[in-house]
Short mmCIF file of C-alpha atoms in Angstrom, two decimals:
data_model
loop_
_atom_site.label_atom_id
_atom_site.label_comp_id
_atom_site.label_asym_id
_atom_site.label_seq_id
_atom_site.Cartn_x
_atom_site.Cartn_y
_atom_site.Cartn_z
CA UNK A 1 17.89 -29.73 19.25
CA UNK A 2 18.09 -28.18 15.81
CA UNK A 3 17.91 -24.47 15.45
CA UNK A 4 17.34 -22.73 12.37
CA UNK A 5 18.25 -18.85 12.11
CA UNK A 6 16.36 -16.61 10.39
CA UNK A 7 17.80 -12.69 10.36
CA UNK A 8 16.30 -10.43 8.32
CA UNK A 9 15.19 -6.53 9.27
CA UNK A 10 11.08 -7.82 9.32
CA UNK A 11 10.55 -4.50 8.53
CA UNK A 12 7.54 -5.67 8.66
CA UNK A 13 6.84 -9.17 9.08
CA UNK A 14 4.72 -10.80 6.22
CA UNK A 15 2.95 -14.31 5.88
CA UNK A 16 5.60 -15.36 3.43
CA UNK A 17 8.26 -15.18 6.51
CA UNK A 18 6.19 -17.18 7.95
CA UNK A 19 5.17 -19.94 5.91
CA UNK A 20 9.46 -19.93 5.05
CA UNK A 21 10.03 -20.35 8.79
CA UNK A 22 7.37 -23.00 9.20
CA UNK A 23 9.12 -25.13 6.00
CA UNK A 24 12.30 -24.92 7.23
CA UNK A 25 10.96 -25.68 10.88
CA UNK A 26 9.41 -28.75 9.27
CA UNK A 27 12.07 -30.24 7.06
CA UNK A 28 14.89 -29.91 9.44
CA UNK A 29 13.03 -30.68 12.23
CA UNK A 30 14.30 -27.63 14.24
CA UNK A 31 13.33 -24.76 16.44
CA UNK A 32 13.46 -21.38 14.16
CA UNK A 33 15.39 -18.50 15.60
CA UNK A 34 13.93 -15.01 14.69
CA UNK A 35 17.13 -12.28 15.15
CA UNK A 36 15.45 -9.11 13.88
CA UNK A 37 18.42 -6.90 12.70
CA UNK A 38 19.05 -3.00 14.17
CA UNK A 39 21.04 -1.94 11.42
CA UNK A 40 21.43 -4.26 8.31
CA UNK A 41 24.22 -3.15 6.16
CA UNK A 42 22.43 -3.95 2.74
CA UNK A 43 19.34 -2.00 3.66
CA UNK A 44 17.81 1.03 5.85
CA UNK A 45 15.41 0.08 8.09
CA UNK A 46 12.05 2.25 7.34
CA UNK A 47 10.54 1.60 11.10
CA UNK A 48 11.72 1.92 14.37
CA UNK A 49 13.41 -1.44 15.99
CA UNK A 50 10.31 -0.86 18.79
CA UNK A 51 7.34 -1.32 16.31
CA UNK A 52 9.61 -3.60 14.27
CA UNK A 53 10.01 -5.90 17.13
CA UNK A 54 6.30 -5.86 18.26
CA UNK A 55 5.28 -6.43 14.93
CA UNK A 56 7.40 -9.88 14.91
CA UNK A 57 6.32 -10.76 18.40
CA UNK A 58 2.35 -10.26 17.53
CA UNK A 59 2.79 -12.13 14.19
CA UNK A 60 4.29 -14.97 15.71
CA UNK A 61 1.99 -15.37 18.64
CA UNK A 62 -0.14 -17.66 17.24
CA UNK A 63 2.29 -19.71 15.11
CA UNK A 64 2.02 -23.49 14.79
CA UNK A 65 5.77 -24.30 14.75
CA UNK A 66 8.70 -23.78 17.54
CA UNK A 67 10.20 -20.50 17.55
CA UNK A 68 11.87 -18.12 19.95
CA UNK A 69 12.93 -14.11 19.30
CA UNK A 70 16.44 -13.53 19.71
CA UNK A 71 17.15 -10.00 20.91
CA UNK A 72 21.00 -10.31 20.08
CA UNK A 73 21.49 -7.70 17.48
CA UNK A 74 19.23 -5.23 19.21
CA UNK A 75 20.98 -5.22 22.43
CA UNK A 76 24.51 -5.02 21.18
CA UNK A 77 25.91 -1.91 21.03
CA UNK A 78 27.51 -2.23 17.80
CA UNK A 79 26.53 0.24 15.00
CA UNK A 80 26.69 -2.68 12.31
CA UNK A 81 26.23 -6.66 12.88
CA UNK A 82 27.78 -8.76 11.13
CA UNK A 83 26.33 -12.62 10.41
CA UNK A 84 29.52 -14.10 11.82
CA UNK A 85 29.48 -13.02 15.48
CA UNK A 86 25.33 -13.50 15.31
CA UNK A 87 26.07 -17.25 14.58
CA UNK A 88 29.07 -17.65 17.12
CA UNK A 89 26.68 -16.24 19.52
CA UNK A 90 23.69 -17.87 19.44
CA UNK A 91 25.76 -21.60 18.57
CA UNK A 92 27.09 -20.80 22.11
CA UNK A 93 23.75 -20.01 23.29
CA UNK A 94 22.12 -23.19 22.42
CA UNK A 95 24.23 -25.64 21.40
CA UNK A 96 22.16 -27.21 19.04
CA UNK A 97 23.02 -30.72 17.17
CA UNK A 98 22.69 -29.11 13.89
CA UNK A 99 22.72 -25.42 13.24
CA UNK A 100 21.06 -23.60 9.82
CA UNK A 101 21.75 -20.41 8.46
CA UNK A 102 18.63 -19.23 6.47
CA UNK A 103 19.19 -16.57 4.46
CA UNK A 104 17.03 -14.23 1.72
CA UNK A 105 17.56 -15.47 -2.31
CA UNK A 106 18.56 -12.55 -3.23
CA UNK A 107 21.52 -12.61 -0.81
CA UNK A 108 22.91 -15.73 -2.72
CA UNK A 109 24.50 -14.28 -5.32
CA UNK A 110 26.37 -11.55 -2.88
CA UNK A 111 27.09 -13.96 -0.06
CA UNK A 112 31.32 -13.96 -0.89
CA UNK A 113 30.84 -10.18 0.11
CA UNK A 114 29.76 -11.21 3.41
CA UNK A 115 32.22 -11.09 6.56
CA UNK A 116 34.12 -13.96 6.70
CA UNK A 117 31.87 -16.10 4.18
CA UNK A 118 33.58 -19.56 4.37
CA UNK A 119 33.80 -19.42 8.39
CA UNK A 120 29.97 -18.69 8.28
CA UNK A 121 29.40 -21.75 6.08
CA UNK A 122 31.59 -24.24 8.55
CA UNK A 123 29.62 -23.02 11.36
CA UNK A 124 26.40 -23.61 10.04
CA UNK A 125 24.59 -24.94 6.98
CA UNK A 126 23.47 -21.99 4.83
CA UNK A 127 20.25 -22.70 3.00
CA UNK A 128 17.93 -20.56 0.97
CA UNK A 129 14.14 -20.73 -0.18
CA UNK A 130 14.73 -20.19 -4.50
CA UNK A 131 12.43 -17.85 -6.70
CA UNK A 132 11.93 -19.41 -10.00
CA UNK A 133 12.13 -15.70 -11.85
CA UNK A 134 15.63 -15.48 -10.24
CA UNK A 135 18.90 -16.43 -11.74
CA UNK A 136 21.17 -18.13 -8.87
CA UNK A 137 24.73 -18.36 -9.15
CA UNK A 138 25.56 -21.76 -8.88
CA UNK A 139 29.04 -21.15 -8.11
CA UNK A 140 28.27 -19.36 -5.07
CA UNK A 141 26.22 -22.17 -3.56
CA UNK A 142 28.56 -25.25 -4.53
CA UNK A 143 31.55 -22.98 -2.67
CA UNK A 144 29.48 -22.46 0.50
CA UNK A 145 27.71 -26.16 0.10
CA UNK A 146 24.58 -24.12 0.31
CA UNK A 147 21.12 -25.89 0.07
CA UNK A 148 17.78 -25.01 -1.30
CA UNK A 149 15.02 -25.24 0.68
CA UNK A 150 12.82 -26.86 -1.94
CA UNK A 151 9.61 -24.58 -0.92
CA UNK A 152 7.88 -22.66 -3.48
CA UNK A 153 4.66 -21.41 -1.45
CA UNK A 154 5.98 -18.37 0.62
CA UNK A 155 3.58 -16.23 -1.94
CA UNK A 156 4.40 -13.19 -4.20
CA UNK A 157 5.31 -10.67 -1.19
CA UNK A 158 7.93 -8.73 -0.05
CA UNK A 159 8.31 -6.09 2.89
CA UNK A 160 8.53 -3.26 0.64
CA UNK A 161 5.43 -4.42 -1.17
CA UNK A 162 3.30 -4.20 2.42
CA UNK A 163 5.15 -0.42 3.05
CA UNK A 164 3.81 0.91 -0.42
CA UNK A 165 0.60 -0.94 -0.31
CA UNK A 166 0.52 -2.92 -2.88
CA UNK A 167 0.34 -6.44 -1.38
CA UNK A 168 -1.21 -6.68 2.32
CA UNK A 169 -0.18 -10.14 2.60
CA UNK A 170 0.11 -9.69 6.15
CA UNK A 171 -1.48 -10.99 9.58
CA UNK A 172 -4.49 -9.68 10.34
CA UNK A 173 -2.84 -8.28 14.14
CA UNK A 174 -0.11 -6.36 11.99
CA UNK A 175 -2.33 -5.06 10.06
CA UNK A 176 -4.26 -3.58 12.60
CA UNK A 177 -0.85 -2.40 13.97
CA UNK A 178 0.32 -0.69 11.09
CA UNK A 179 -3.70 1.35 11.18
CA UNK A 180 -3.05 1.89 15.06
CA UNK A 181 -0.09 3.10 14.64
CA UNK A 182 0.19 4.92 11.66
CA UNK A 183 2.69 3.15 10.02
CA UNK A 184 3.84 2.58 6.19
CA UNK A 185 0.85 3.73 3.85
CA UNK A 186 -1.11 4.78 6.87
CA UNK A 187 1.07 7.55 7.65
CA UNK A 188 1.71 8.51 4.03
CA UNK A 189 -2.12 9.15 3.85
CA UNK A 190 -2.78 11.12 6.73
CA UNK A 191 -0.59 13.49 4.83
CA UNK A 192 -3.15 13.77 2.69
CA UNK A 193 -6.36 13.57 4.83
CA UNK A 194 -7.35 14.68 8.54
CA UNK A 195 -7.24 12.23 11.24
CA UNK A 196 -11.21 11.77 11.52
CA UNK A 197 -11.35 11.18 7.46
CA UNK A 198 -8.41 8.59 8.32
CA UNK A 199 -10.69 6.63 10.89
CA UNK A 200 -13.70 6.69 8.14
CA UNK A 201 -11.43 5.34 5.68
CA UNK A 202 -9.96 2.45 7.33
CA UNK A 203 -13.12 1.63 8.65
CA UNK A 204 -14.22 1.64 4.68
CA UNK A 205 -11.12 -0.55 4.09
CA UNK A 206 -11.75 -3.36 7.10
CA UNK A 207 -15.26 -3.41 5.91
CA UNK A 208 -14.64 -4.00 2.02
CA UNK A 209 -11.96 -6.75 3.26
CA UNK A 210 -14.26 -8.60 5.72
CA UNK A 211 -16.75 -8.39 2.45
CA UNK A 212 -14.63 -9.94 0.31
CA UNK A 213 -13.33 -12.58 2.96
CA UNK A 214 -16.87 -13.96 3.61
CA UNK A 215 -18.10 -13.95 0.05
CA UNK A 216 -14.57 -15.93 -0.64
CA UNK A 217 -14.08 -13.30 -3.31
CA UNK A 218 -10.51 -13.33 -4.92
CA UNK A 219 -7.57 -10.63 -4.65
CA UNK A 220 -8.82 -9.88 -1.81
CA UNK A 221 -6.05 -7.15 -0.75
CA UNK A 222 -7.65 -4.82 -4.24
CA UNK A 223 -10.45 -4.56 -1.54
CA UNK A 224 -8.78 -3.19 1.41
CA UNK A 225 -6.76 -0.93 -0.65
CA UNK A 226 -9.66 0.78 -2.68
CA UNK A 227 -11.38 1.40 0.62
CA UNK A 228 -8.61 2.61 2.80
CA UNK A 229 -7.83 5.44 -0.74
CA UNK A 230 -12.01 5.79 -1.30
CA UNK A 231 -11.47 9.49 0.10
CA UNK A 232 -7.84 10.22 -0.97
CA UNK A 233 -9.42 13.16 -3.18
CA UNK A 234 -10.85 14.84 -0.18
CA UNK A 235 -7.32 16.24 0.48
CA UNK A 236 -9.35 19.28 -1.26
CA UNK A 237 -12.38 20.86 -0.20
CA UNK A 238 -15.04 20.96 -2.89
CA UNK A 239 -15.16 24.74 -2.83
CA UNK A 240 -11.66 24.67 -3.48
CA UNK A 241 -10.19 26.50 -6.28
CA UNK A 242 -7.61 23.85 -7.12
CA UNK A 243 -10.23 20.83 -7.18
CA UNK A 244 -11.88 22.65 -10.00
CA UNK A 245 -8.29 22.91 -11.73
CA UNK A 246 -7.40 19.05 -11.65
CA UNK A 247 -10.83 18.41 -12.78
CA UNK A 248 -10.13 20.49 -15.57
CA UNK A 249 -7.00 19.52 -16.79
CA UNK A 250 -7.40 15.73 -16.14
CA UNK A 251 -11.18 15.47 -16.28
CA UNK A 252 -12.89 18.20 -18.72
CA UNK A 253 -15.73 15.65 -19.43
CA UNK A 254 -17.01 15.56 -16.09
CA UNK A 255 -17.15 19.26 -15.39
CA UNK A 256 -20.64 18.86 -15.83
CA UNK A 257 -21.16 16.80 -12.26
CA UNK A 258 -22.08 18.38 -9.24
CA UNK A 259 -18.96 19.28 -7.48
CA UNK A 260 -19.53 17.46 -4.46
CA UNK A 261 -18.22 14.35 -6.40
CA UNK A 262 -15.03 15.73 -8.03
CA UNK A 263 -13.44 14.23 -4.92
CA UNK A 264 -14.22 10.72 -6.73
CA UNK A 265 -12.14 11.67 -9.55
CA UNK A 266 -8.87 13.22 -7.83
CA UNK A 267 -8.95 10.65 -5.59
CA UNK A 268 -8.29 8.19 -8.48
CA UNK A 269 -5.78 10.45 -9.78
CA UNK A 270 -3.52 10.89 -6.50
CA UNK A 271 -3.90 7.29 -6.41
CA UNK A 272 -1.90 6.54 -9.46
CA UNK A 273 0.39 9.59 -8.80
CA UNK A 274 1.09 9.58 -4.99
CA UNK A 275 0.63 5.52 -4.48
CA UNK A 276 1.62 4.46 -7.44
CA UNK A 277 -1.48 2.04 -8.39
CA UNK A 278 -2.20 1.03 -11.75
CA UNK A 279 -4.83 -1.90 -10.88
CA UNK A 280 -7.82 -0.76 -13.14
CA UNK A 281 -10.47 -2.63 -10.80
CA UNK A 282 -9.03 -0.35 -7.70
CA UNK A 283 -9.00 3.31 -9.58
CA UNK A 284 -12.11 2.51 -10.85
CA UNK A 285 -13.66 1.67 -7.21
CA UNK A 286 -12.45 4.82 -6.15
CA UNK A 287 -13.41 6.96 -8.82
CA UNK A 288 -17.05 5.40 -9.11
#
């Protein structure tokens, strides 16, 4: 058996992990091992290891390749694991024929930082997926007889793009996670609006999605995310003395509208401020 073994802090899970895992599972032949990480030393995890683990196990359930979830850096007691005594471990835990290493591209470049690099690399075959927009250093991978995975369809998401909401390329089960259990961008905006207002709006959001899903409509995500920020604005009452404010300093030429609807227009401003969007088609959908 062949084992490939994929770390990473899943923090959470997107499709593009997956589609990686199912390439490497293909070409190689091989069963991938999933070792979600407790505490990374090149990033902080932003969930707990519970819902970061769940997430994996619910995104994987329904996977067309072999897998298994390796619990071996969450059990450990060490504050920091290191890829070295992951590997060691889990080549004495399977004993596969071959063994791969598959790491992030943007580790490349850094991997002589790593503890005890050329050990790693003797162990097991260290192989990468490559981003065209990002500059590899050669050097690195002919020292570590590193390999590129030759896939170029994991997609245009990361992790930190699902967290801040601007990418929900995601299974449809974490998804529903993340709304159950107020996680990421959920629980950034029920700082802004009561928990009932929450409910409406994700409701809004599932809705707009399943829209554009069965109408085969493109960009799909834009529709998810104007619905689940439709009501953003309501973070002020309409009565309320600091609606009328905003309006006025950001949107004198609709003073004129009843004020019922001024929630339209903040809405679209906290938007850009507080999420940080800047997709026209999405501030407009909120403010109209």
């Amino acid at each position: 058996m062949n084992i490939v073994v994929f770390g990473g802090t899943f923090d959470p899970i997107h499709n593009g992990h997956i589609r990686i895992a199912r390439a490497a599972a293909n070409k190689y032949g091989a069963r991938v091992i999933f070792v979600p990480a407790k505490t990374p030393r090149w990033k902080e995890p932003t969930e707990s290891v519970k819902n970061r683990l769940e997430m994996l196990k619910i995104a994987l359930k329904d996977v067309d390749f072999e897998y298994e979830i390796n619990e071996f850096e969450l059990s450990g007691g060490d504050e920091i694991n290191y890829s070295i005594d992951t590997v060691k471990c889990l080549k004495e835990q399977y004993k596969p024929e071959k063994m791969y290493l598959l790491i992030g591209y943007d580790q490349v470049n850094q991997f002589d930082k790593w503890k005890n690099p050329e050990e790693l690399a003797s162990i097991s075959k260290i192989i990468f997926v490559n981003r065209p927009e990002y500059e590899l250093n050669n050097k690195i991978v002919e020292q570590f007889n590193m390999e590129n995975l030759g896939f170029f369809e994991s997609g245009n998401v990361s992790s930190t793009d699902v967290r801040e909401l601007r990418c929900l390329d995601i299974p449809e089960k974490v998804l529903k996670y993340i709304e159950e259990n107020r996680l990421y961008f959920v629980k950034k905006l029920s700082s802004f609006i009561l928990d009932k207002r929450l409910e409406h709006s994700i409701s809004v959001a599932n809705l707009a999605l399943k829209i554009a899903k069965v109408n085969n409509l493109e960009h799909q995500d834009k529709f998810y995310i104007a619905g689940i920020l439709h009501d953003l604005g309501k973070t002020y009452n309409k009565d309320d003395e600091n609606l009328l404010t905003l309006m006025k300093k950001n949107y004198p030429e609709f003073l004129d509208i009843p004020n019922f609807a001024y929630h339209q227009f903040i809405g679209e401003m906290l938007a850009k401020k507080e999420f940080d969007i800047k997709d026209e088609e999405i501030l407009d959908a909120i403010k109209y």
